[in-house]
CSV table of C-alpha atoms in Angstrom, one decimal:
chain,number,residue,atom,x,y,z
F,1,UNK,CA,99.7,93.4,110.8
F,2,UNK,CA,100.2,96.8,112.3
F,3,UNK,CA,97.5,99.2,111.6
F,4,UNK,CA,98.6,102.6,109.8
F,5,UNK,CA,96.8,105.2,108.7
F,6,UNK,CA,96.3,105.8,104.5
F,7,UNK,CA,95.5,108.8,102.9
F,8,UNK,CA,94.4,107.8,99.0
F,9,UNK,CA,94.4,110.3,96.1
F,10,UNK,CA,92.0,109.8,93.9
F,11,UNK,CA,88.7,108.2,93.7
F,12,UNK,CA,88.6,106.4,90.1
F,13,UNK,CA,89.0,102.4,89.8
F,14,UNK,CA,92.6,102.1,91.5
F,15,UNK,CA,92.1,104.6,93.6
F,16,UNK,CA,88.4,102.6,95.3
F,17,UNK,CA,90.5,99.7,95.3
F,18,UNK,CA,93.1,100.4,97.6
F,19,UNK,CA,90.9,102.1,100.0
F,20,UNK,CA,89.1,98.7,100.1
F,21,UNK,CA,91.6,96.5,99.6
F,22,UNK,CA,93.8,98.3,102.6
F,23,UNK,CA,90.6,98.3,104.9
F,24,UNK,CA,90.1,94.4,104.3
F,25,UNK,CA,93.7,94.7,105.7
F,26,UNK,CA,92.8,96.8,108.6
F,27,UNK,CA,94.1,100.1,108.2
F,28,UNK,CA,92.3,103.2,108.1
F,29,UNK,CA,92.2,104.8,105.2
F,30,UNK,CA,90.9,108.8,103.6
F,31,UNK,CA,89.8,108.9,99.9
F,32,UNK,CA,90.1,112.3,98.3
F,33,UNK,CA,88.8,112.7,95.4
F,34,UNK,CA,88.4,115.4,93.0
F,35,UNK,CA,85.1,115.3,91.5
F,36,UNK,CA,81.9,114.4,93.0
F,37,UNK,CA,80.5,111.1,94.2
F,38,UNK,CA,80.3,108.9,90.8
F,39,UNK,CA,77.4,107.2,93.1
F,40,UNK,CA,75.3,110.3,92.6
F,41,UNK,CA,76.0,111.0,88.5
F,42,UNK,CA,74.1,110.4,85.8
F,43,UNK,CA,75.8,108.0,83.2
F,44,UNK,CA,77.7,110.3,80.8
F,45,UNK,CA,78.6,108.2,77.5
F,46,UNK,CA,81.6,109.4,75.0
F,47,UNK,CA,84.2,110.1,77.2
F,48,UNK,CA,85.1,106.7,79.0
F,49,UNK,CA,86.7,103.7,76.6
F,50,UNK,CA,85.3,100.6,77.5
F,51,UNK,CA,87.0,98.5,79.8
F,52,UNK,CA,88.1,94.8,79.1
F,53,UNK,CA,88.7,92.9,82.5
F,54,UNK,CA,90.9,89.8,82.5
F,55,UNK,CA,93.1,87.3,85.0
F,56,UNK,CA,95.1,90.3,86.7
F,57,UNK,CA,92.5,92.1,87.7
F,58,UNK,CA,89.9,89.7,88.7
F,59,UNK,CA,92.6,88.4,90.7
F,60,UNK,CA,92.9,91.6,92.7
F,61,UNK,CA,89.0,91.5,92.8
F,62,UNK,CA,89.1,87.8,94.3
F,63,UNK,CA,91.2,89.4,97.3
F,64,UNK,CA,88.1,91.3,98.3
F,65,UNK,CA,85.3,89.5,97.2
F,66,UNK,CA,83.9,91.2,94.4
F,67,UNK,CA,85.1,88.6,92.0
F,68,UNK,CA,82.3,86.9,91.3
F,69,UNK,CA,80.1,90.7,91.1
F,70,UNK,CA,82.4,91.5,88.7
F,71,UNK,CA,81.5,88.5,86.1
F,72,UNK,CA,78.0,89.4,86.9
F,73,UNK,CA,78.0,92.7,85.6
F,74,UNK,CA,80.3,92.0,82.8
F,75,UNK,CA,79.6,90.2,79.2
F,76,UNK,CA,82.7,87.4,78.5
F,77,UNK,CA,84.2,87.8,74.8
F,78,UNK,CA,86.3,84.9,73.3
F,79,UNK,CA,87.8,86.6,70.7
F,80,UNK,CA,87.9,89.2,67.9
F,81,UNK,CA,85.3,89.7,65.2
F,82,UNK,CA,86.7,91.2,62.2
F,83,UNK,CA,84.9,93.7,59.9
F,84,UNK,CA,86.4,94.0,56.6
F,85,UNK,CA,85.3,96.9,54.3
F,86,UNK,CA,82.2,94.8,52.5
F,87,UNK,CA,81.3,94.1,55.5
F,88,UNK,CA,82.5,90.3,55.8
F,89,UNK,CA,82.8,89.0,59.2
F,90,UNK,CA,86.1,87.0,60.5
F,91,UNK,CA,86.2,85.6,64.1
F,92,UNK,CA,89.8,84.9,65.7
F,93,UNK,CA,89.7,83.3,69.3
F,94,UNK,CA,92.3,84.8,71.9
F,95,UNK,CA,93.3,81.4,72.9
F,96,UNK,CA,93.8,77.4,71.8
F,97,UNK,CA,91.9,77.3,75.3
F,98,UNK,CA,88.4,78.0,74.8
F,99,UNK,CA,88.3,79.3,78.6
F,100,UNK,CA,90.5,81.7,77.9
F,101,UNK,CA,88.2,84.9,77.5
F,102,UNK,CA,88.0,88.1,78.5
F,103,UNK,CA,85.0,90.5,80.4
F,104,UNK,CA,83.7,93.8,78.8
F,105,UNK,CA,82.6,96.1,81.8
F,106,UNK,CA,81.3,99.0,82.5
F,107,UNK,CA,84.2,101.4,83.9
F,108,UNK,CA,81.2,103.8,85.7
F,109,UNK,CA,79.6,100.9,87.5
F,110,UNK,CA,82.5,98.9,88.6
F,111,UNK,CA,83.7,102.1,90.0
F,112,UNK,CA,80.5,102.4,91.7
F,113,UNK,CA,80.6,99.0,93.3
F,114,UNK,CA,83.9,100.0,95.0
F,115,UNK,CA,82.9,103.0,96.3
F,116,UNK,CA,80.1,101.6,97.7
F,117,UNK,CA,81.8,98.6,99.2
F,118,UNK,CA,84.4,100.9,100.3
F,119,UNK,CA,82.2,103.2,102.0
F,120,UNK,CA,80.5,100.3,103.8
F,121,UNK,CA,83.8,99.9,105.9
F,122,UNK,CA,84.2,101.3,109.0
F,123,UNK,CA,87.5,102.2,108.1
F,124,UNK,CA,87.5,104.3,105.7
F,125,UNK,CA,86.1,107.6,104.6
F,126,UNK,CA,85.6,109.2,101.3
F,127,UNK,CA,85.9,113.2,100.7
F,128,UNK,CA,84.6,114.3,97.2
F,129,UNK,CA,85.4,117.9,95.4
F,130,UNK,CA,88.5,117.6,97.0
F,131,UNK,CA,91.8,118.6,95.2
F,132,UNK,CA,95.2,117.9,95.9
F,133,UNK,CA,97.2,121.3,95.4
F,134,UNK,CA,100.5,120.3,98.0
F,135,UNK,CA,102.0,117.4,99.2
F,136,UNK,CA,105.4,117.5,101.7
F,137,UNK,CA,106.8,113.9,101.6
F,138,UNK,CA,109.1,114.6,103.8
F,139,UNK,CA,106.3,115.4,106.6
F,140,UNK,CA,103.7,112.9,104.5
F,141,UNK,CA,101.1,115.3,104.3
F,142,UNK,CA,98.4,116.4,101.7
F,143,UNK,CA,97.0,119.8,100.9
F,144,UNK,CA,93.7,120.0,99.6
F,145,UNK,CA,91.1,122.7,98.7
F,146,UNK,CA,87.5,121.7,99.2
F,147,UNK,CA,85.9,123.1,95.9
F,148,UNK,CA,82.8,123.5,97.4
F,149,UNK,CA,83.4,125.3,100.8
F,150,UNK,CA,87.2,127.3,99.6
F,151,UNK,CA,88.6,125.6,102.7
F,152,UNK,CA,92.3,124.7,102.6
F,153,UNK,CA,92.6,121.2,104.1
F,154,UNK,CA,95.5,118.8,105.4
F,155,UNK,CA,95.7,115.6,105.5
F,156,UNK,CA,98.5,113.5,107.2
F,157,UNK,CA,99.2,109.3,106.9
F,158,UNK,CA,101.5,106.9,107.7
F,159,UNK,CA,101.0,105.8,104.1
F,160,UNK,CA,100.9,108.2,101.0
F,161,UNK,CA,99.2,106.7,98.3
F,162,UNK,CA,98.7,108.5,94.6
F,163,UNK,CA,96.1,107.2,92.8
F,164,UNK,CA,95.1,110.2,90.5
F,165,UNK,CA,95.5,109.5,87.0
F,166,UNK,CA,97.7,110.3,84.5
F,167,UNK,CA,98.3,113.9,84.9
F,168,UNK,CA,98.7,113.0,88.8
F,169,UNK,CA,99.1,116.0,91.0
F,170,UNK,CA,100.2,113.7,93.6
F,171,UNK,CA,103.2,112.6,90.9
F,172,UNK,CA,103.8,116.5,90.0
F,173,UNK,CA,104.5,117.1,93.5
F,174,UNK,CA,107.2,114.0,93.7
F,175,UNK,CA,108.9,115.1,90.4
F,176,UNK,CA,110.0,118.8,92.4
F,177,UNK,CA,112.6,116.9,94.2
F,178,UNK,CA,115.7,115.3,92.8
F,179,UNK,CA,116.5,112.3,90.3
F,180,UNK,CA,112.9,111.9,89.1
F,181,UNK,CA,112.5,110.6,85.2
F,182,UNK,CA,109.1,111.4,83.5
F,183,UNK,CA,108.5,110.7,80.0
F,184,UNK,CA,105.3,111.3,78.2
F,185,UNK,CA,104.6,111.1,74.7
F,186,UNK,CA,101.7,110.8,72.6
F,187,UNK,CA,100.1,109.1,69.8
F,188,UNK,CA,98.9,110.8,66.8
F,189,UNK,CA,95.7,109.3,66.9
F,190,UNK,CA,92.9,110.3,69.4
F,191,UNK,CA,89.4,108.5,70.6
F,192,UNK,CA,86.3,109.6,70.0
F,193,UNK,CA,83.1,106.9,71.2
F,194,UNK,CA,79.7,106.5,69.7
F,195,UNK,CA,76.7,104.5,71.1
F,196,UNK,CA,75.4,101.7,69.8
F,197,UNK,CA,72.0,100.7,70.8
F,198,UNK,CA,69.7,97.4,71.7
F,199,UNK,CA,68.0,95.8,69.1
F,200,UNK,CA,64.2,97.3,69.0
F,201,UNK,CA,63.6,94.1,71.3
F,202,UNK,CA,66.4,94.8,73.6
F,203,UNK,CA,69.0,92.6,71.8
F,204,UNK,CA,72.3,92.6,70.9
F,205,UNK,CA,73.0,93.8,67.3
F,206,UNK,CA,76.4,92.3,66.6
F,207,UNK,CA,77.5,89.0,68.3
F,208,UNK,CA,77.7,90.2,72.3
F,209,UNK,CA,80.8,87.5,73.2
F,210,UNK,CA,83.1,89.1,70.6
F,211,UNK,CA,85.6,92.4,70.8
F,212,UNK,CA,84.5,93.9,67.6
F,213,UNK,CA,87.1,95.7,65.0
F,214,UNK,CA,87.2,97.4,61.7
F,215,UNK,CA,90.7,97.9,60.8
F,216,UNK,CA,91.4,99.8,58.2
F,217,UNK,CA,95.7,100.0,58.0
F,218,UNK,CA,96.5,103.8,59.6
F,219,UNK,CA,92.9,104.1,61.5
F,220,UNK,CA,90.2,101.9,62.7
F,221,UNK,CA,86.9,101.5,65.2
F,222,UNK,CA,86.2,98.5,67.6
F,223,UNK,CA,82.9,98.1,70.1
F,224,UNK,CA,82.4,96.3,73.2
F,225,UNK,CA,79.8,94.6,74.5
F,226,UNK,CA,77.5,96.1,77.4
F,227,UNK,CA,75.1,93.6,79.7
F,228,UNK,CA,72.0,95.9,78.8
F,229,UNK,CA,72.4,94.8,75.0
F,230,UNK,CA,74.0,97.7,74.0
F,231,UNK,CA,77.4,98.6,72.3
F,232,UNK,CA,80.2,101.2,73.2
F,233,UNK,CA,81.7,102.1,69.7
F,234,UNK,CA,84.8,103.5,69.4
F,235,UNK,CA,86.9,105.4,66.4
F,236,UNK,CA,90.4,105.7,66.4
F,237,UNK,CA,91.9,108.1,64.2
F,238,UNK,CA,94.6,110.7,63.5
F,239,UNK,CA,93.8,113.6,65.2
F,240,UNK,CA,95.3,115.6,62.0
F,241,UNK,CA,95.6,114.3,57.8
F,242,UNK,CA,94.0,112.2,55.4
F,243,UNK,CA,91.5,110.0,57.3
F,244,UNK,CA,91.5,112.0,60.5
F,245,UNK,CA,88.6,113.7,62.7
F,246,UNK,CA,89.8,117.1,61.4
F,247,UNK,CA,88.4,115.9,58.1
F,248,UNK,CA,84.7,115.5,59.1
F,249,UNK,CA,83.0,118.8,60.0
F,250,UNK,CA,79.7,118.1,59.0
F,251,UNK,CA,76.7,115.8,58.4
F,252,UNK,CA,77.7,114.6,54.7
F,253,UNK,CA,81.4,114.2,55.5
F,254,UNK,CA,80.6,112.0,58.3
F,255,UNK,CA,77.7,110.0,56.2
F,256,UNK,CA,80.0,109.5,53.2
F,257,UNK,CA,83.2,108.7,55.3
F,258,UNK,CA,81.4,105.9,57.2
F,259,UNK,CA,79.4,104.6,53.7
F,260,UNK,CA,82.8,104.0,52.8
F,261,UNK,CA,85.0,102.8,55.2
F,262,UNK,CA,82.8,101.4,58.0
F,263,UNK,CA,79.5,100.4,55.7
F,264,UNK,CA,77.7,98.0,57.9
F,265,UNK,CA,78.0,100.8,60.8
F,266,UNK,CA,75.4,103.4,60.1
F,267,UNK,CA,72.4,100.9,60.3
F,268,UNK,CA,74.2,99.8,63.9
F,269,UNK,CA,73.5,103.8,65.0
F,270,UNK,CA,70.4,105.6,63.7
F,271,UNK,CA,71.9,109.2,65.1
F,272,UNK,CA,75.4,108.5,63.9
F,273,UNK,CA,76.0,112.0,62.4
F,274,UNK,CA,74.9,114.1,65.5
F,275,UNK,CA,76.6,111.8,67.7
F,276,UNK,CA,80.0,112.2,66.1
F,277,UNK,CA,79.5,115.8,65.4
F,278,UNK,CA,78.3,116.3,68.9
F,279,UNK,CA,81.6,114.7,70.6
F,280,UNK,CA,84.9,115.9,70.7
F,281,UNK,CA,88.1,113.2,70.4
F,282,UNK,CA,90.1,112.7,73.4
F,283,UNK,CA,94.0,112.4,73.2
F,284,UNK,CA,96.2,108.9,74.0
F,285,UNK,CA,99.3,109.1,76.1
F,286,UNK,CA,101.9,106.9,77.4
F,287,UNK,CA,103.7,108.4,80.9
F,288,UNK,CA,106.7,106.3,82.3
F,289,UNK,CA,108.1,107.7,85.5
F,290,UNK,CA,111.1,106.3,87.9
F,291,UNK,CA,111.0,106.4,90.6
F,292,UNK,CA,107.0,104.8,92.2
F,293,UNK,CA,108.3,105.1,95.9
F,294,UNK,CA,109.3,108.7,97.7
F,295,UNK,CA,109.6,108.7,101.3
F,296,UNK,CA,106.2,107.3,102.6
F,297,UNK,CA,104.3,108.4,99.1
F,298,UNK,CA,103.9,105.6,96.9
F,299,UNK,CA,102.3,105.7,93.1
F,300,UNK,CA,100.1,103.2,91.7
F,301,UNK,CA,97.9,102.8,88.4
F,302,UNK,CA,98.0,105.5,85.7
F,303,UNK,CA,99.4,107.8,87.6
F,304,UNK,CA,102.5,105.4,87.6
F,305,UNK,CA,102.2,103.7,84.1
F,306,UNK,CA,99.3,105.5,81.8
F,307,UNK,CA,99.3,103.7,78.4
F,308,UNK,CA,96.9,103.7,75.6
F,309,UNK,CA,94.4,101.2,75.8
F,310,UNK,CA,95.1,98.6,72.9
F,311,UNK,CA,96.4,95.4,75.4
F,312,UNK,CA,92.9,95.9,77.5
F,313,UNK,CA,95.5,96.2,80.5
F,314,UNK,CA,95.5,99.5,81.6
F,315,UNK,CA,92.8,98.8,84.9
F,316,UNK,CA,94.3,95.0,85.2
F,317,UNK,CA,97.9,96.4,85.4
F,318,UNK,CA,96.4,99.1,88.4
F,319,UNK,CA,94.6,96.2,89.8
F,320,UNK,CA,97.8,94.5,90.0
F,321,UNK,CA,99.5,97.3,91.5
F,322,UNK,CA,97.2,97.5,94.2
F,323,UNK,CA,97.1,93.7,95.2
F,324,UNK,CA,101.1,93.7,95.4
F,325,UNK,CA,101.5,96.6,97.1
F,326,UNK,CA,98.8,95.1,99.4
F,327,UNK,CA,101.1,91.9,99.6
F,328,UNK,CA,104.1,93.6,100.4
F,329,UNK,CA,102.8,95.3,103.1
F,330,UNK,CA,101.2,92.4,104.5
F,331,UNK,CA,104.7,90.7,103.9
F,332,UNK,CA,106.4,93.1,105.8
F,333,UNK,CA,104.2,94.4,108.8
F,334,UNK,CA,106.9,96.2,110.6
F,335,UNK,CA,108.8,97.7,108.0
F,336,UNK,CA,107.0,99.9,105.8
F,337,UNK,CA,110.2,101.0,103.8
F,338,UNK,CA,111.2,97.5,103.1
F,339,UNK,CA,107.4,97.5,101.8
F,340,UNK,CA,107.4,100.4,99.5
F,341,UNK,CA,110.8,99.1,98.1
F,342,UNK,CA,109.7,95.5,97.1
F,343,UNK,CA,106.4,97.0,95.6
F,344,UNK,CA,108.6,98.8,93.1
F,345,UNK,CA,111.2,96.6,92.2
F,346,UNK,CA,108.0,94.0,91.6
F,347,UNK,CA,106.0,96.8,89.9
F,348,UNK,CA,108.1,99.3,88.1
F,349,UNK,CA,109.9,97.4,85.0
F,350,UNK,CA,106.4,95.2,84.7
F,351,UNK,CA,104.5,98.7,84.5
F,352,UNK,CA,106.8,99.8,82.2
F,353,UNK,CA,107.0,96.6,80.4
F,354,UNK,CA,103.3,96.5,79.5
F,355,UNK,CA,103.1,100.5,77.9
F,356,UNK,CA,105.1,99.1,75.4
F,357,UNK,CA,103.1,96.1,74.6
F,358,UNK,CA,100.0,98.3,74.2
F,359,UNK,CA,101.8,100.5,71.9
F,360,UNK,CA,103.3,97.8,69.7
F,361,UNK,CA,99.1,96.2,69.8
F,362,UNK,CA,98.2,99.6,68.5
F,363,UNK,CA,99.8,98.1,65.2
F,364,UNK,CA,98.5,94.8,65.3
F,365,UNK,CA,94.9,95.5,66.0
F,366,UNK,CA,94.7,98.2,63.0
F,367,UNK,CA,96.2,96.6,60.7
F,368,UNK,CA,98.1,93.6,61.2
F,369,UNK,CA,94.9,91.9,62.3
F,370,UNK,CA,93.7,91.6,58.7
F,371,UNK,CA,96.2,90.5,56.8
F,372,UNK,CA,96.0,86.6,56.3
F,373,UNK,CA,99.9,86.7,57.5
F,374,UNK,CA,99.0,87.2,60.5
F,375,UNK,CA,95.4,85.1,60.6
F,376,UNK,CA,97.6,81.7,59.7
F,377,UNK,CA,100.0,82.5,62.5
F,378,UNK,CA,97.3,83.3,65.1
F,379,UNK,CA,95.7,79.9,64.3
F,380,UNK,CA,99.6,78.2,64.6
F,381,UNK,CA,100.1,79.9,67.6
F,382,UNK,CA,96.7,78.4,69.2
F,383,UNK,CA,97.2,74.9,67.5
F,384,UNK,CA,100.6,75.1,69.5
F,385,UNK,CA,99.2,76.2,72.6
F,386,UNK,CA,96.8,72.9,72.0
F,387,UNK,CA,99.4,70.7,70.6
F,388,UNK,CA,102.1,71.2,73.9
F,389,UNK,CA,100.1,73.1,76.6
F,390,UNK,CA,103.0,72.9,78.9
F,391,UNK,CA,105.7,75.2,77.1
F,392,UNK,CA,104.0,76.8,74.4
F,393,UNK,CA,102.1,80.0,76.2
F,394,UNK,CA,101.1,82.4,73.4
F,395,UNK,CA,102.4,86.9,74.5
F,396,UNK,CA,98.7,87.6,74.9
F,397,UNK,CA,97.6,84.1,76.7
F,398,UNK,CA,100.2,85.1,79.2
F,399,UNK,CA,99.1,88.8,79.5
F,400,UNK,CA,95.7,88.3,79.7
F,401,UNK,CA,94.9,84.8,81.2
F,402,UNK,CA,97.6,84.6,83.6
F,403,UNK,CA,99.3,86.5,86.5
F,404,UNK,CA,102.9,85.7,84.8
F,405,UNK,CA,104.8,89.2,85.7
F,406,UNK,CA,104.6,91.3,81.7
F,407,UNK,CA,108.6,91.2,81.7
F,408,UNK,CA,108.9,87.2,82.2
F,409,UNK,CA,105.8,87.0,79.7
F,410,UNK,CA,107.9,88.9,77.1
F,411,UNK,CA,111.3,86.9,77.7
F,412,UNK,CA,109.1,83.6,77.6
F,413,UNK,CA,107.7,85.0,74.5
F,414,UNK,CA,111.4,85.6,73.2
F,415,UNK,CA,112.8,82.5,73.8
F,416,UNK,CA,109.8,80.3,72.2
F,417,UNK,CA,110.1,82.6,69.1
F,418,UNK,CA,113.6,81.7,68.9
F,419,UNK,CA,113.0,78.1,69.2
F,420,UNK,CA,110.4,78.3,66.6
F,421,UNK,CA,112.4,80.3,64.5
F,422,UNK,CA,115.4,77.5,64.7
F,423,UNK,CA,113.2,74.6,64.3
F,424,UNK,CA,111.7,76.0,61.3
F,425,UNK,CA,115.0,76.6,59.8
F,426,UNK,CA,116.0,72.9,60.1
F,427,UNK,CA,113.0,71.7,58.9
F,428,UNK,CA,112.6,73.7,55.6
F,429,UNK,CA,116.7,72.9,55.5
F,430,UNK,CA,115.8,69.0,56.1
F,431,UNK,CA,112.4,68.9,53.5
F,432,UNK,CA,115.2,71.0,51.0
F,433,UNK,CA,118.1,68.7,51.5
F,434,UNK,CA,115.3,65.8,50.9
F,435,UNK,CA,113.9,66.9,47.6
F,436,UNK,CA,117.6,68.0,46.6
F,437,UNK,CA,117.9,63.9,47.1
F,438,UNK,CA,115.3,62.6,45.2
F,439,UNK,CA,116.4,65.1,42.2
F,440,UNK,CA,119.8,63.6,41.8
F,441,UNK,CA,118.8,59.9,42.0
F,442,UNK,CA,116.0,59.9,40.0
């Protein structure tokens, strides 16, 4: 493979892992990032949802060796626990396969790890406080300013690569020049997280292998498990209305609100009411863009497919992006063009493809989840998956537990609907036409 030179934008999850992932590869890469070194930072809690690793992006981990560190620092969940208003417990697996799970991690420490694995490479070198204010594709070239010093600093690289989030300056840039779609919309609803604590003795005070939720039709909280025993809690809610963080200013409201809808949460956090009060909701967004590639300048996690977080597959779906565009390189050592082009036509309709599935889970995890419609069908759907292993493969069995590209998962999904649809049609026709018999020759 020829060597070429990388500058990376951006220091976050995606960001670490294509400036290792590209040094395993041997090229040389520069990390800019914005902010400081997350190495050096105190663990700031409330602003950060909890991250839910599966297949995709333990795959991309596999390809340089921190699988295994990952599932170390994580706590597995098999399924959902339910928390209905009394404060009754319901558990729904993912899967008919009880391997089937998926990994509650800490966003700050994995980020940590690959940084620090990163930075152990001779190859490349990270540059913190450092923000991207120009880029010239056309001469693939970065401007930065060096927050710390005021010094104006480019950087130039075979390889282009923006990594910086969902309000990407790298992506701004790209969108000057001509033919470039952007959407972005948001939901009404914002985030806002709350702590849960240990047990006095250190233990977990919900069941640790589950993805807790309270859903409560138009708003709803879920917590993940952390490896220290803790919980991260988080509400969402419209920003604005009925049941909405607008509503709750002060220490009663919040008391009362969470007596009524979320009853078994307040003995979960002792300091419920300051934490709310002291926290301030965050916004969710959904950005599609077309096109990924320009030039030399490439775009890859959520600065090329931000989407709220309710399929868990926001970092997976980065991940992803980084080991293909990885592949495709490797695939094509001579020709970065050829590269850049393959990455997007693998990447671009799949990134797309799964924005819309988180949007549409938005629905099913605050509601949909507990209504006994949908219970009996998630328990068909896993006695199926049990029953004929080999062509039944549940939407989410396929998203999460599996490296099957989002837009075949979603035709696959279409056509054994159909066929389920159809087959249920000519039974209920065939048990009809059968009672119809008996009747008339009784």
């Amino acid at each position: 493979m020829s060597t070429r030179s990388v500058v990376i934008v951006g220091g976050g999850l995606t960001g670490a892992l294509a400036a290792l992932s590209l040094a395993r590869d041997g090229h040389r890469v520069h990390l800019y990032e914005r902010r400081g070194d997350i190495r050096e930072a105190e663990v700031v809690r409330g602003r950060s949802i909890n991250l839910a690793i599966s297949m995709r992006g333990l795959t991309a981990l596999e390809r340089v060796g921190l699988r295994q560190k990952a599932l170390e620092m994580s706590v597995p969940m098999h399924g959902r626990q339910m928390h209905d208003r009394s404060a009754n417990l319901s558990f729904q697996r993912y899967s008919g396969n009880e391997a089937d799970m998926i990994y509650s991690i800490s966003r700050g420490e994995l980020n940590r790890v690959l940084l620090q694995e990163a930075d152990r490479s001779d190859l490349v070198t990270l540059h913190f406080h450092h923000r991207c204010i120009g880029m010239d594709t056309e001469n693939n070239s970065v401007t930065f300013l060096d927050d710390r010093s005021g010094e104006t600093i480019v950087a130039e690289g075979d390889l282009i690569i923006g990594a910086d989030g969902a309000f990407s300056a790298v992506r701004g840039e790209m969108m000057i020049g001509d033919r470039f779609d952007y959407q972005q919309s948001y939901l009404s609803h914002g985030y806002l997280e709350l702590y849960i604590p240990p047990s006095a003795e250190g233990g977990f005070r919900l069941d640790k292998n589950a993805l807790h939720i309270w859903p409560r039709n138009s708003f709803m909280m879920i917590a993940l498990p952390n490896d220290d025993g803790s919980f991260t809690g988080t509400c969402f809610w419209p920003l604005d209305g009925e049941y909405s963080f607008k509503k709750l200013q002060d220490v009663e409201q919040v008391r009362r609100f969470f007596e009524r809808w979320f009853p078994d949460v307040p003995a979960l956090i002792p300091d419920l009411e300051q934490q709310f009060l002291a926290a301030q909701p965050s916004s969710l967004a959904t950005i599609r863009c077309r096109p990924w590639v320009v030039g030399n300048t490439v775009l890859i996690g959520d600065a090329a497919h931000a989407m709220v977080p309710f399929y868990g597959q926001g970092m997976n779906a980065g991940f992803e992006d980084v080991r293909i565009l990885c592949e495709c390189l490797e695939s094509h050592p001579g020709n970065q063009k050829v590269a850049l082009e393959s990455y997007e036509e693998l990447r671009i309709d799949n990134g797309h493809a799964i924005a819309g599935l988180a949007l549409d889970n938005f629905h099913e995890m605050q509601d949909h989840v507990a209504s006994p419609w949908f219970l009996w069908t998630k328990k068909f759907s896993n006695l199926l998956q049990k029953i004929v292993p080999g062509w039944y493969r549940p939407l989410y069995s396929m998203v999460s537990f599996s490296n099957t590209p989002y837009t075949e998962a979603i035709e696959i999904h279409r056509k054994q609907q159909r066929v389920l649809k159809y087959s249920l049609i000519i039974i209920l026709s065939a048990l009809i036409g059968a009672v119809t018999w008996i009747v008339r020759n009784r």
